[in-house]
Amino acid sequence: MTKILIIEDEVTIAEVEKDYFELHGFSADICLTGTDGLRAAMGGHYDLIVLDLQLPGMDGYELCRQIRAEKEVPILIVSAKKEEIDKIRGLSLGADDYITKPFSPSELVARAKAHLQRYQRLIGKRETKASEKIRIRGLQIDASSRRVYVNDQEVQFTTKEFDLLSFLALNPNHVFSKQELFEQLWGMDSLGEIATVTVHIRRLREKIEADPSNPQYIETIWGAGYRLTV
């Protein structure tokens, strides 16, 4: 059975989330503090984590950072913080999605299902392409070890950043719209916010481009989308 970890200090919200997940055939555990959540995430096996940001003991940002450093599990932030900077920060730390409160429990479950399905597809593709190495000028992507080297120097990437870079590199010179990238990497149509694509593209440029303001790898094709140029 698919296991969900809910890290949420508001008991009522946590129980509603748990009830909806269990109604749809998932198993769900609740942690009410950041420290308990970190312990459970690191010590247990969960297929997806639902994470609040304002938590006692350890805030959700730090929790997300530490989990992502060790785990590839999909992370969905559910928070009352609605400012764009909060979303950008959460996504930059490795979260896969950001949902603002108040939210529809049915939408939360739908997004969770979409991320789980997308994650399983990526795992399957990764296994079939485990030995593949991509080299584009000074950029090297090693699919088997999930490592990226820029001019022979290893650069660290979050799970979603690596997946996005790999997808673009496997389809060089092809222009993808934000919507297409969102559907390919996040596995959803209209459920999420495609602004997350812009955030991740910016993060990729900061890591692989000598001058992110004048990109040589990931180009913006105005009015169309992005492409990785060989």
PDB file of N, CA and C in Angstrom, residues 87-170:
ATOM      1  N   LYS A  87       6.700  30.465  -2.363  1.00  0.00           N
ATOM      2  CA  LYS A  87       6.604  29.352  -3.306  1.00  0.00           C
ATOM      3  C   LYS A  87       7.947  29.094  -3.975  1.00  0.00           C
ATOM      4  N   ILE A  88       8.593  30.164  -4.401  1.00  0.00           N
ATOM      5  CA  ILE A  88       9.892  30.026  -5.065  1.00  0.00           C
ATOM      6  C   ILE A  88      10.906  29.378  -4.126  1.00  0.00           C
ATOM      7  N   ARG A  89      10.909  29.810  -2.875  1.00  0.00           N
ATOM      8  CA  ARG A  89      11.863  29.244  -1.913  1.00  0.00           C
ATOM      9  C   ARG A  89      11.609  27.755  -1.700  1.00  0.00           C
ATOM     10  N   GLY A  90      10.337  27.399  -1.519  1.00  0.00           N
ATOM     11  CA  GLY A  90      10.004  25.995  -1.302  1.00  0.00           C
ATOM     12  C   GLY A  90      10.384  25.122  -2.487  1.00  0.00           C
ATOM     13  N   LEU A  91      10.083  25.581  -3.690  1.00  0.00           N
ATOM     14  CA  LEU A  91      10.413  24.820  -4.893  1.00  0.00           C
ATOM     15  C   LEU A  91      11.915  24.741  -5.102  1.00  0.00           C
ATOM     16  N   SER A  92      12.612  25.822  -4.767  1.00  0.00           N
ATOM     17  CA  SER A  92      14.066  25.844  -4.929  1.00  0.00           C
ATOM     18  C   SER A  92      14.756  24.881  -3.983  1.00  0.00           C
ATOM     19  N   LEU A  93      14.131  24.606  -2.847  1.00  0.00           N
ATOM     20  CA  LEU A  93      14.711  23.675  -1.879  1.00  0.00           C
ATOM     21  C   LEU A  93      14.418  22.218  -2.238  1.00  0.00           C
ATOM     22  N   GLY A  94      13.653  22.019  -3.291  1.00  0.00           N
ATOM     23  CA  GLY A  94      13.438  20.657  -3.758  1.00  0.00           C
ATOM     24  C   GLY A  94      12.021  20.143  -3.685  1.00  0.00           C
ATOM     25  N   ALA A  95      11.071  20.968  -3.229  1.00  0.00           N
ATOM     26  CA  ALA A  95       9.675  20.516  -3.216  1.00  0.00           C
ATOM     27  C   ALA A  95       9.185  20.330  -4.644  1.00  0.00           C
ATOM     28  N   ASP A  96       8.269  19.394  -4.838  1.00  0.00           N
ATOM     29  CA  ASP A  96       7.748  19.109  -6.169  1.00  0.00           C
ATOM     30  C   ASP A  96       6.483  19.906  -6.490  1.00  0.00           C
ATOM     31  N   ASP A  97       5.813  20.416  -5.465  1.00  0.00           N
ATOM     32  CA  ASP A  97       4.577  21.150  -5.689  1.00  0.00           C
ATOM     33  C   ASP A  97       4.318  22.031  -4.480  1.00  0.00           C
ATOM     34  N   TYR A  98       3.467  23.038  -4.667  1.00  0.00           N
ATOM     35  CA  TYR A  98       3.157  23.990  -3.601  1.00  0.00           C
ATOM     36  C   TYR A  98       1.661  24.297  -3.671  1.00  0.00           C
ATOM     37  N   ILE A  99       0.946  23.989  -2.616  1.00  0.00           N
ATOM     38  CA  ILE A  99      -0.497  24.202  -2.552  1.00  0.00           C
ATOM     39  C   ILE A  99      -0.789  25.168  -1.404  1.00  0.00           C
ATOM     40  N   THR A 100      -1.592  26.179  -1.667  1.00  0.00           N
ATOM     41  CA  THR A 100      -1.886  27.157  -0.631  1.00  0.00           C
ATOM     42  C   THR A 100      -3.188  26.825   0.092  1.00  0.00           C
ATOM     43  N   LYS A 101      -3.212  27.147   1.388  1.00  0.00           N
ATOM     44  CA  LYS A 101      -4.417  26.978   2.198  1.00  0.00           C
ATOM     45  C   LYS A 101      -5.289  28.228   2.053  1.00  0.00           C
ATOM     46  N   PRO A 102      -6.608  28.097   2.117  1.00  0.00           N
ATOM     47  CA  PRO A 102      -7.368  26.836   2.194  1.00  0.00           C
ATOM     48  C   PRO A 102      -7.314  26.100   0.863  1.00  0.00           C
ATOM     49  N   PHE A 103      -7.433  24.791   0.910  1.00  0.00           N
ATOM     50  CA  PHE A 103      -7.313  23.986  -0.294  1.00  0.00           C
ATOM     51  C   PHE A 103      -8.420  22.941  -0.321  1.00  0.00           C
ATOM     52  N   SER A 104      -8.627  22.381  -1.483  1.00  0.00           N
ATOM     53  CA  SER A 104      -9.585  21.289  -1.638  1.00  0.00           C
ATOM     54  C   SER A 104      -8.871  19.971  -1.355  1.00  0.00           C
ATOM     55  N   PRO A 105      -9.336  19.195  -0.374  1.00  0.00           N
ATOM     56  CA  PRO A 105      -8.709  17.889  -0.113  1.00  0.00           C
ATOM     57  C   PRO A 105      -8.696  16.993  -1.344  1.00  0.00           C
ATOM     58  N   SER A 106      -9.733  17.091  -2.160  1.00  0.00           N
ATOM     59  CA  SER A 106      -9.779  16.284  -3.381  1.00  0.00           C
ATOM     60  C   SER A 106      -8.667  16.689  -4.341  1.00  0.00           C
ATOM     61  N   GLU A 107      -8.377  17.987  -4.421  1.00  0.00           N
ATOM     62  CA  GLU A 107      -7.294  18.454  -5.280  1.00  0.00           C
ATOM     63  C   GLU A 107      -5.946  17.965  -4.746  1.00  0.00           C
ATOM     64  N   LEU A 108      -5.790  18.002  -3.422  1.00  0.00           N
ATOM     65  CA  LEU A 108      -4.556  17.507  -2.817  1.00  0.00           C
ATOM     66  C   LEU A 108      -4.319  16.052  -3.193  1.00  0.00           C
ATOM     67  N   VAL A 109      -5.349  15.230  -3.089  1.00  0.00           N
ATOM     68  CA  VAL A 109      -5.223  13.815  -3.427  1.00  0.00           C
ATOM     69  C   VAL A 109      -4.908  13.656  -4.915  1.00  0.00           C
ATOM     70  N   ALA A 110      -5.560  14.455  -5.752  1.00  0.00           N
ATOM     71  CA  ALA A 110      -5.322  14.371  -7.199  1.00  0.00           C
ATOM     72  C   ALA A 110      -3.883  14.729  -7.536  1.00  0.00           C
ATOM     73  N   ARG A 111      -3.385  15.774  -6.900  1.00  0.00           N
ATOM     74  CA  ARG A 111      -1.990  16.160  -7.161  1.00  0.00           C
ATOM     75  C   ARG A 111      -1.037  15.093  -6.655  1.00  0.00           C
ATOM     76  N   ALA A 112      -1.336  14.525  -5.492  1.00  0.00           N
ATOM     77  CA  ALA A 112      -0.490  13.465  -4.940  1.00  0.00           C
ATOM     78  C   ALA A 112      -0.448  12.279  -5.898  1.00  0.00           C
ATOM     79  N   LYS A 113      -1.595  11.877  -6.414  1.00  0.00           N
ATOM     80  CA  LYS A 113      -1.658  10.758  -7.352  1.00  0.00           C
ATOM     81  C   LYS A 113      -0.830  11.055  -8.604  1.00  0.00           C
ATOM     82  N   ALA A 114      -0.941  12.281  -9.104  1.00  0.00           N
ATOM     83  CA  ALA A 114      -0.208  12.658 -10.311  1.00  0.00           C
ATOM     84  C   ALA A 114       1.298  12.595 -10.073  1.00  0.00           C
ATOM     85  N   HIS A 115       1.748  13.084  -8.920  1.00  0.00           N
ATOM     86  CA  HIS A 115       3.182  13.051  -8.611  1.00  0.00           C
ATOM     87  C   HIS A 115       3.669  11.620  -8.422  1.00  0.00           C
ATOM     88  N   LEU A 116       2.879  10.796  -7.778  1.00  0.00           N
ATOM     89  CA  LEU A 116       3.265   9.406  -7.573  1.00  0.00           C
ATOM     90  C   LEU A 116       3.370   8.666  -8.904  1.00  0.00           C
ATOM     91  N   GLN A 117       2.414   8.896  -9.796  1.00  0.00           N
ATOM     92  CA  GLN A 117       2.447   8.249 -11.104  1.00  0.00           C
ATOM     93  C   GLN A 117       3.644   8.725 -11.913  1.00  0.00           C
ATOM     94  N   ARG A 118       3.906  10.032 -11.851  1.00  0.00           N
ATOM     95  CA  ARG A 118       5.038  10.587 -12.592  1.00  0.00           C
ATOM     96  C   ARG A 118       6.349  10.043 -12.045  1.00  0.00           C
ATOM     97  N   TYR A 119       6.441   9.940 -10.738  1.00  0.00           N
ATOM     98  CA  TYR A 119       7.654   9.430 -10.108  1.00  0.00           C
ATOM     99  C   TYR A 119       7.913   7.986 -10.527  1.00  0.00           C
ATOM    100  N   GLN A 120       6.872   7.166 -10.578  1.00  0.00           N
ATOM    101  CA  GLN A 120       7.029   5.785 -10.975  1.00  0.00           C
ATOM    102  C   GLN A 120       7.448   5.671 -12.435  1.00  0.00           C
ATOM    103  N   ARG A 121       6.923   6.545 -13.287  1.00  0.00           N
ATOM    104  CA  ARG A 121       7.337   6.533 -14.690  1.00  0.00           C
ATOM    105  C   ARG A 121       8.806   6.919 -14.828  1.00  0.00           C
ATOM    106  N   LEU A 122       9.221   7.919 -14.056  1.00  0.00           N
ATOM    107  CA  LEU A 122      10.623   8.348 -14.108  1.00  0.00           C
ATOM    108  C   LEU A 122      11.554   7.252 -13.613  1.00  0.00           C
ATOM    109  N   ILE A 123      11.143   6.549 -12.555  1.00  0.00           N
ATOM    110  CA  ILE A 123      11.953   5.446 -12.038  1.00  0.00           C
ATOM    111  C   ILE A 123      12.099   4.364 -13.109  1.00  0.00           C
ATOM    112  N   GLY A 124      10.996   4.071 -13.796  1.00  0.00           N
ATOM    113  CA  GLY A 124      11.041   3.066 -14.851  1.00  0.00           C
ATOM    114  C   GLY A 124      11.962   3.475 -15.986  1.00  0.00           C
ATOM    115  N   LYS A 125      11.875   4.737 -16.399  1.00  0.00           N
ATOM    116  CA  LYS A 125      12.748   5.225 -17.465  1.00  0.00           C
ATOM    117  C   LYS A 125      14.196   5.228 -17.014  1.00  0.00           C
ATOM    118  N   ARG A 126      14.418   5.590 -15.746  1.00  0.00           N
ATOM    119  CA  ARG A 126      15.775   5.633 -15.222  1.00  0.00           C
ATOM    120  C   ARG A 126      16.411   4.254 -15.267  1.00  0.00           C
ATOM    121  N   GLU A 127      15.626   3.223 -14.962  1.00  0.00           N
ATOM    122  CA  GLU A 127      16.157   1.868 -14.958  1.00  0.00           C
ATOM    123  C   GLU A 127      16.518   1.413 -16.362  1.00  0.00           C
ATOM    124  N   THR A 128      15.734   1.824 -17.363  1.00  0.00           N
ATOM    125  CA  THR A 128      16.015   1.410 -18.729  1.00  0.00           C
ATOM    126  C   THR A 128      17.171   2.191 -19.340  1.00  0.00           C
ATOM    127  N   LYS A 129      17.462   3.371 -18.765  1.00  0.00           N
ATOM    128  CA  LYS A 129      18.543   4.205 -19.301  1.00  0.00           C
ATOM    129  C   LYS A 129      19.661   4.388 -18.285  1.00  0.00           C
ATOM    130  N   ALA A 130      19.802   3.400 -17.410  1.00  0.00           N
ATOM    131  CA  ALA A 130      20.730   3.540 -16.287  1.00  0.00           C
ATOM    132  C   ALA A 130      22.166   3.764 -16.715  1.00  0.00           C
ATOM    133  N   SER A 131      22.548   3.247 -17.891  1.00  0.00           N
ATOM    134  CA  SER A 131      23.943   3.367 -18.299  1.00  0.00           C
ATOM    135  C   SER A 131      24.195   4.571 -19.200  1.00  0.00           C
ATOM    136  N   GLU A 132      23.174   5.351 -19.456  1.00  0.00           N
ATOM    137  CA  GLU A 132      23.287   6.444 -20.411  1.00  0.00           C
ATOM    138  C   GLU A 132      24.039   7.636 -19.839  1.00  0.00           C
ATOM    139  N   LYS A 133      24.958   8.154 -20.638  1.00  0.00           N
ATOM    140  CA  LYS A 133      25.687   9.377 -20.295  1.00  0.00           C
ATOM    141  C   LYS A 133      25.505  10.368 -21.427  1.00  0.00           C
ATOM    142  N   ILE A 134      25.209  11.587 -21.053  1.00  0.00           N
ATOM    143  CA  ILE A 134      24.976  12.634 -22.045  1.00  0.00           C
ATOM    144  C   ILE A 134      26.089  13.664 -21.924  1.00  0.00           C
ATOM    145  N   ARG A 135      26.706  14.013 -23.043  1.00  0.00           N
ATOM    146  CA  ARG A 135      27.757  15.033 -23.055  1.00  0.00           C
ATOM    147  C   ARG A 135      27.395  16.115 -24.056  1.00  0.00           C
ATOM    148  N   ILE A 136      27.311  17.330 -23.586  1.00  0.00           N
ATOM    149  CA  ILE A 136      27.025  18.475 -24.445  1.00  0.00           C
ATOM    150  C   ILE A 136      28.031  19.567 -24.101  1.00  0.00           C
ATOM    151  N   ARG A 137      29.036  19.685 -24.957  1.00  0.00           N
ATOM    152  CA  ARG A 137      30.133  20.621 -24.684  1.00  0.00           C
ATOM    153  C   ARG A 137      30.700  20.390 -23.280  1.00  0.00           C
ATOM    154  N   GLY A 138      30.673  21.379 -22.404  1.00  0.00           N
ATOM    155  CA  GLY A 138      31.250  21.198 -21.069  1.00  0.00           C
ATOM    156  C   GLY A 138      30.310  20.595 -20.052  1.00  0.00           C
ATOM    157  N   LEU A 139      29.138  20.170 -20.519  1.00  0.00           N
ATOM    158  CA  LEU A 139      28.120  19.612 -19.625  1.00  0.00           C
ATOM    159  C   LEU A 139      28.083  18.096 -19.767  1.00  0.00           C
ATOM    160  N   GLN A 140      28.150  17.375 -18.651  1.00  0.00           N
ATOM    161  CA  GLN A 140      28.047  15.913 -18.668  1.00  0.00           C
ATOM    162  C   GLN A 140      27.002  15.475 -17.655  1.00  0.00           C
ATOM    163  N   ILE A 141      26.061  14.638 -18.113  1.00  0.00           N
ATOM    164  CA  ILE A 141      24.987  14.119 -17.267  1.00  0.00           C
ATOM    165  C   ILE A 141      25.130  12.604 -17.216  1.00  0.00           C
ATOM    166  N   ASP A 142      25.299  12.071 -16.022  1.00  0.00           N
ATOM    167  CA  ASP A 142      25.437  10.627 -15.817  1.00  0.00           C
ATOM    168  C   ASP A 142      24.140  10.100 -15.223  1.00  0.00           C
ATOM    169  N   ALA A 143      23.336   9.413 -16.048  1.00  0.00           N
ATOM    170  CA  ALA A 143      22.023   8.951 -15.607  1.00  0.00           C
ATOM    171  C   ALA A 143      22.123   7.884 -14.527  1.00  0.00           C
ATOM    172  N   SER A 144      23.142   7.016 -14.596  1.00  0.00           N
ATOM    173  CA  SER A 144      23.239   5.911 -13.649  1.00  0.00           C
ATOM    174  C   SER A 144      23.504   6.394 -12.231  1.00  0.00           C
ATOM    175  N   SER A 145      24.335   7.422 -12.090  1.00  0.00           N
ATOM    176  CA  SER A 145      24.656   7.939 -10.753  1.00  0.00           C
ATOM    177  C   SER A 145      23.886   9.210 -10.427  1.00  0.00           C
ATOM    178  N   ARG A 146      23.125   9.717 -11.416  1.00  0.00           N
ATOM    179  CA  ARG A 146      22.374  10.968 -11.263  1.00  0.00           C
ATOM    180  C   ARG A 146      23.308  12.098 -10.838  1.00  0.00           C
ATOM    181  N   ARG A 147      24.414  12.191 -11.533  1.00  0.00           N
ATOM    182  CA  ARG A 147      25.390  13.245 -11.267  1.00  0.00           C
ATOM    183  C   ARG A 147      25.554  14.132 -12.503  1.00  0.00           C
ATOM    184  N   VAL A 148      25.845  15.396 -12.240  1.00  0.00           N
ATOM    185  CA  VAL A 148      26.040  16.359 -13.323  1.00  0.00           C
ATOM    186  C   VAL A 148      27.389  17.040 -13.116  1.00  0.00           C
ATOM    187  N   TYR A 149      28.136  17.158 -14.224  1.00  0.00           N
ATOM    188  CA  TYR A 149      29.438  17.814 -14.177  1.00  0.00           C
ATOM    189  C   TYR A 149      29.440  18.975 -15.162  1.00  0.00           C
ATOM    190  N   VAL A 150      29.918  20.121 -14.706  1.00  0.00           N
ATOM    191  CA  VAL A 150      30.060  21.288 -15.558  1.00  0.00           C
ATOM    192  C   VAL A 150      31.542  21.613 -15.614  1.00  0.00           C
ATOM    193  N   ASN A 151      32.121  21.475 -16.800  1.00  0.00           N
ATOM    194  CA  ASN A 151      33.566  21.663 -16.974  1.00  0.00           C
ATOM    195  C   ASN A 151      34.351  20.814 -15.980  1.00  0.00           C
ATOM    196  N   ASP A 152      33.928  19.543 -15.877  1.00  0.00           N
ATOM    197  CA  ASP A 152      34.571  18.531 -15.033  1.00  0.00           C
ATOM    198  C   ASP A 152      34.400  18.763 -13.534  1.00  0.00           C
ATOM    199  N   GLN A 153      33.592  19.735 -13.147  1.00  0.00           N
ATOM    200  CA  GLN A 153      33.306  19.972 -11.731  1.00  0.00           C
ATOM    201  C   GLN A 153      31.884  19.524 -11.429  1.00  0.00           C
ATOM    202  N   GLU A 154      31.731  18.651 -10.404  1.00  0.00           N
ATOM    203  CA  GLU A 154      30.399  18.162 -10.072  1.00  0.00           C
ATOM    204  C   GLU A 154      29.551  19.272  -9.454  1.00  0.00           C
ATOM    205  N   VAL A 155      28.293  19.336  -9.898  1.00  0.00           N
ATOM    206  CA  VAL A 155      27.339  20.324  -9.402  1.00  0.00           C
ATOM    207  C   VAL A 155      26.136  19.566  -8.845  1.00  0.00           C
ATOM    208  N   GLN A 156      25.654  19.980  -7.689  1.00  0.00           N
ATOM    209  CA  GLN A 156      24.544  19.293  -7.029  1.00  0.00           C
ATOM    210  C   GLN A 156      23.195  19.784  -7.563  1.00  0.00           C
ATOM    211  N   PHE A 157      22.291  18.835  -7.773  1.00  0.00           N
ATOM    212  CA  PHE A 157      20.949  19.150  -8.263  1.00  0.00           C
ATOM    213  C   PHE A 157      19.901  18.463  -7.402  1.00  0.00           C
ATOM    214  N   THR A 158      18.745  19.104  -7.254  1.00  0.00           N
ATOM    215  CA  THR A 158      17.619  18.436  -6.618  1.00  0.00           C
ATOM    216  C   THR A 158      17.062  17.404  -7.601  1.00  0.00           C
ATOM    217  N   THR A 159      16.199  16.541  -7.122  1.00  0.00           N
ATOM    218  CA  THR A 159      15.618  15.497  -7.976  1.00  0.00           C
ATOM    219  C   THR A 159      14.921  16.097  -9.187  1.00  0.00           C
ATOM    220  N   LYS A 160      14.089  17.083  -8.954  1.00  0.00           N
ATOM    221  CA  LYS A 160      13.319  17.656 -10.055  1.00  0.00           C
ATOM    222  C   LYS A 160      14.215  18.445 -11.003  1.00  0.00           C
ATOM    223  N   GLU A 161      15.231  19.125 -10.489  1.00  0.00           N
ATOM    224  CA  GLU A 161      16.163  19.831 -11.357  1.00  0.00           C
ATOM    225  C   GLU A 161      16.889  18.845 -12.273  1.00  0.00           C
ATOM    226  N   PHE A 162      17.331  17.731 -11.705  1.00  0.00           N
ATOM    227  CA  PHE A 162      18.030  16.722 -12.505  1.00  0.00           C
ATOM    228  C   PHE A 162      17.109  16.158 -13.580  1.00  0.00           C
ATOM    229  N   ASP A 163      15.876  15.856 -13.206  1.00  0.00           N
ATOM    230  CA  ASP A 163      14.925  15.292 -14.161  1.00  0.00           C
ATOM    231  C   ASP A 163      14.642  16.267 -15.300  1.00  0.00           C
ATOM    232  N   LEU A 164      14.505  17.544 -14.983  1.00  0.00           N
ATOM    233  CA  LEU A 164      14.234  18.547 -16.004  1.00  0.00           C
ATOM    234  C   LEU A 164      15.429  18.705 -16.935  1.00  0.00           C
ATOM    235  N   LEU A 165      16.628  18.793 -16.370  1.00  0.00           N
ATOM    236  CA  LEU A 165      17.831  18.920 -17.196  1.00  0.00           C
ATOM    237  C   LEU A 165      18.008  17.695 -18.088  1.00  0.00           C
ATOM    238  N   SER A 166      17.802  16.510 -17.538  1.00  0.00           N
ATOM    239  CA  SER A 166      17.948  15.280 -18.315  1.00  0.00           C
ATOM    240  C   SER A 166      16.937  15.237 -19.461  1.00  0.00           C
ATOM    241  N   PHE A 167      15.705  15.629 -19.166  1.00  0.00           N
ATOM    242  CA  PHE A 167      14.666  15.612 -20.196  1.00  0.00           C
ATOM    243  C   PHE A 167      15.041  16.542 -21.351  1.00  0.00           C
ATOM    244  N   LEU A 168      15.494  17.738 -21.033  1.00  0.00           N
ATOM    245  CA  LEU A 168      15.890  18.683 -22.079  1.00  0.00           C
ATOM    246  C   LEU A 168      17.093  18.157 -22.860  1.00  0.00           C
ATOM    247  N   ALA A 169      18.051  17.558 -22.142  1.00  0.00           N
ATOM    248  CA  ALA A 169      19.259  17.047 -22.803  1.00  0.00           C
ATOM    249  C   ALA A 169      18.969  15.849 -23.695  1.00  0.00           C
ATOM    250  N   LEU A 170      17.968  15.050 -23.335  1.00  0.00           N
ATOM    251  CA  LEU A 170      17.588  13.906 -24.155  1.00  0.00           C
ATOM    252  C   LEU A 170      16.776  14.320 -25.384  1.00  0.00           C
TER     253      LEU A 170
END
